[in-house]
Amino acid sequence: MTQAEKERRFQEKIDKEIKIEPNDWMPDEYRQTLVRQISQHAHSEIVGMLPEGNWITRAPNLRRKAVLLAKVQDEAGHGLYLYSAVETLGTSREQTIDDLHSGKAKYSSIFNYPALTWADIGAIGWLVDGAAIMNQVALCRTSYGPYARAMVKICKEESFHQRQGYESLMKLCSGTPQQKAMAQDAMNRFWWPALMMFGPSDAASTHSDQSIKWKIKRFTNDELRQSFVDATVEQAQILGLTIPDPNLKWNEERGHYDFSEINWDEFWQVVKGNGPCNKERLAARVKAKEEGMWVREAATAFAKKRAMKQSA
Ligand code: 3HC
């Protein structure tokens, strides 16, 4: 069968909503863009643990500590789930982690912003996990089977993440004026970076057209960003928080909220590694690997010894 015929049959499966599984034939470019996207998604989950992990020992009470601990543990699980999905495409865990540490692979820009106050932890849950849910619910229908199935489990846990963040901000917004001001400050600092999570504009997106054709993506970056804004404005109103955008306004004709242009210079600066925390985040991940090397070496030695015993 010619390459062209294989590609035609592949696209026919995609168009018929037949999931692509690890042992199915797929174009190299389809495999490569999945490895790129899923590995970067996994890196985002793992790096995303860092800003929140800093606040586990500083949580204001035992309940908040337990909830945050559960959320951070969930994120670790999401990362491992997604790293396993990458391995089904033939890329080793070591290679994937090395790509992050060498700077070859990306992770979500949002995690290069610092979590400065306790209110930031609420804003991260509400806005960052809220944006992630908008994106990930669509990915439950992505064409690659292992990725779609991983998303179903992950989305259930993300809903808890978003809910706990919103509840935490609800508490602050109905507290003292200082607590309300802390929540508004977090809103001011996290709103725009949360919109940037959806990626560049559709006009600037390099992968979207092909990812939509292959049904890796079901919606474009701007479509998901718009859905997130439309869903979040009312939530902010209930909290009594002001969204830091003077041009945010309901447009009856469009049936959506109009909002200001995103600062794309800031976005690309952060993506290119010049954000407030990029260096710190990567250094933390490299240090974690180095300090955990003895565990991997011990496990490998144990596995080798057991294999030798069994074969003797
Ligand atoms: N941060 C860093 N890089 C970004 C980015 C962001 N917010 N948005 C886009 N980019 C990068 C892309 O990776 C691509 O670079 P590459 O070719 O080197 O990979 C380039 O900018 C062009 O962007 P495209 O729109 O062409 O790229 P995609 O088609 O891949 O779309 C995406 C970007 C929407 C993020 C898509 O990759 C995606 O849906 N990924 C899966 C979801 C995901 O990764 N979410 C990240 C957050 S996960 C999370 O928040 C955890 C939760 O528990 C809180």
mmCIF file with all atom_site columns, C-alpha atoms in Angstrom, residues 10 67 69 102 116 148 154-155 177 278 309:
data_model
loop_
_atom_site.group_PDB
_atom_site.id
_atom_site.type_symbol
_atom_site.label_atom_id
_atom_site.label_alt_id
_atom_site.label_comp_id
_atom_site.label_asym_id
_atom_site.label_entity_id
_atom_site.label_seq_id
_atom_site.pdbx_PDB_ins_code
_atom_site.Cartn_x
_atom_site.Cartn_y
_atom_site.Cartn_z
_atom_site.occupancy
_atom_site.B_iso_or_equiv
_atom_site.pdbx_formal_charge
_atom_site.auth_seq_id
_atom_site.auth_comp_id
_atom_site.auth_asym_id
_atom_site.auth_atom_id
_atom_site.pdbx_PDB_model_num
ATOM 1  C CA . PHE A 1 10  ? -5.926  7.198   8.279  1.00 0.00 ? 10  PHE A CA 1
ATOM 2  C CA . VAL A 1 67  ? -7.230  20.184  50.237 1.00 0.00 ? 67  VAL A CA 1
ATOM 3  C CA . LEU A 1 69  ? -2.084  18.583  49.438 1.00 0.00 ? 69  LEU A CA 1
ATOM 4  C CA . SER A 1 102 ? 17.361  20.774  28.309 1.00 0.00 ? 102 SER A CA 1
ATOM 5  C CA . LEU A 1 116 ? 2.971   35.503  46.158 1.00 0.00 ? 116 LEU A CA 1
ATOM 6  C CA . ALA A 1 148 ? -8.679  10.930  25.306 1.00 0.00 ? 148 ALA A CA 1
ATOM 7  C CA . ILE A 1 154 ? -8.028  14.075  34.744 1.00 0.00 ? 154 ILE A CA 1
ATOM 8  C CA . CYS A 1 155 ? -11.064 16.288  34.063 1.00 0.00 ? 155 CYS A CA 1
ATOM 9  C CA . PRO A 1 177 ? -11.236 44.286  53.614 1.00 0.00 ? 177 PRO A CA 1
ATOM 10 C CA . ASN A 1 278 ? 11.289  30.213  34.291 1.00 0.00 ? 278 ASN A CA 1
ATOM 11 C CA . LYS A 1 309 ? 17.406  -14.918 40.244 1.00 0.00 ? 309 LYS A CA 1
#
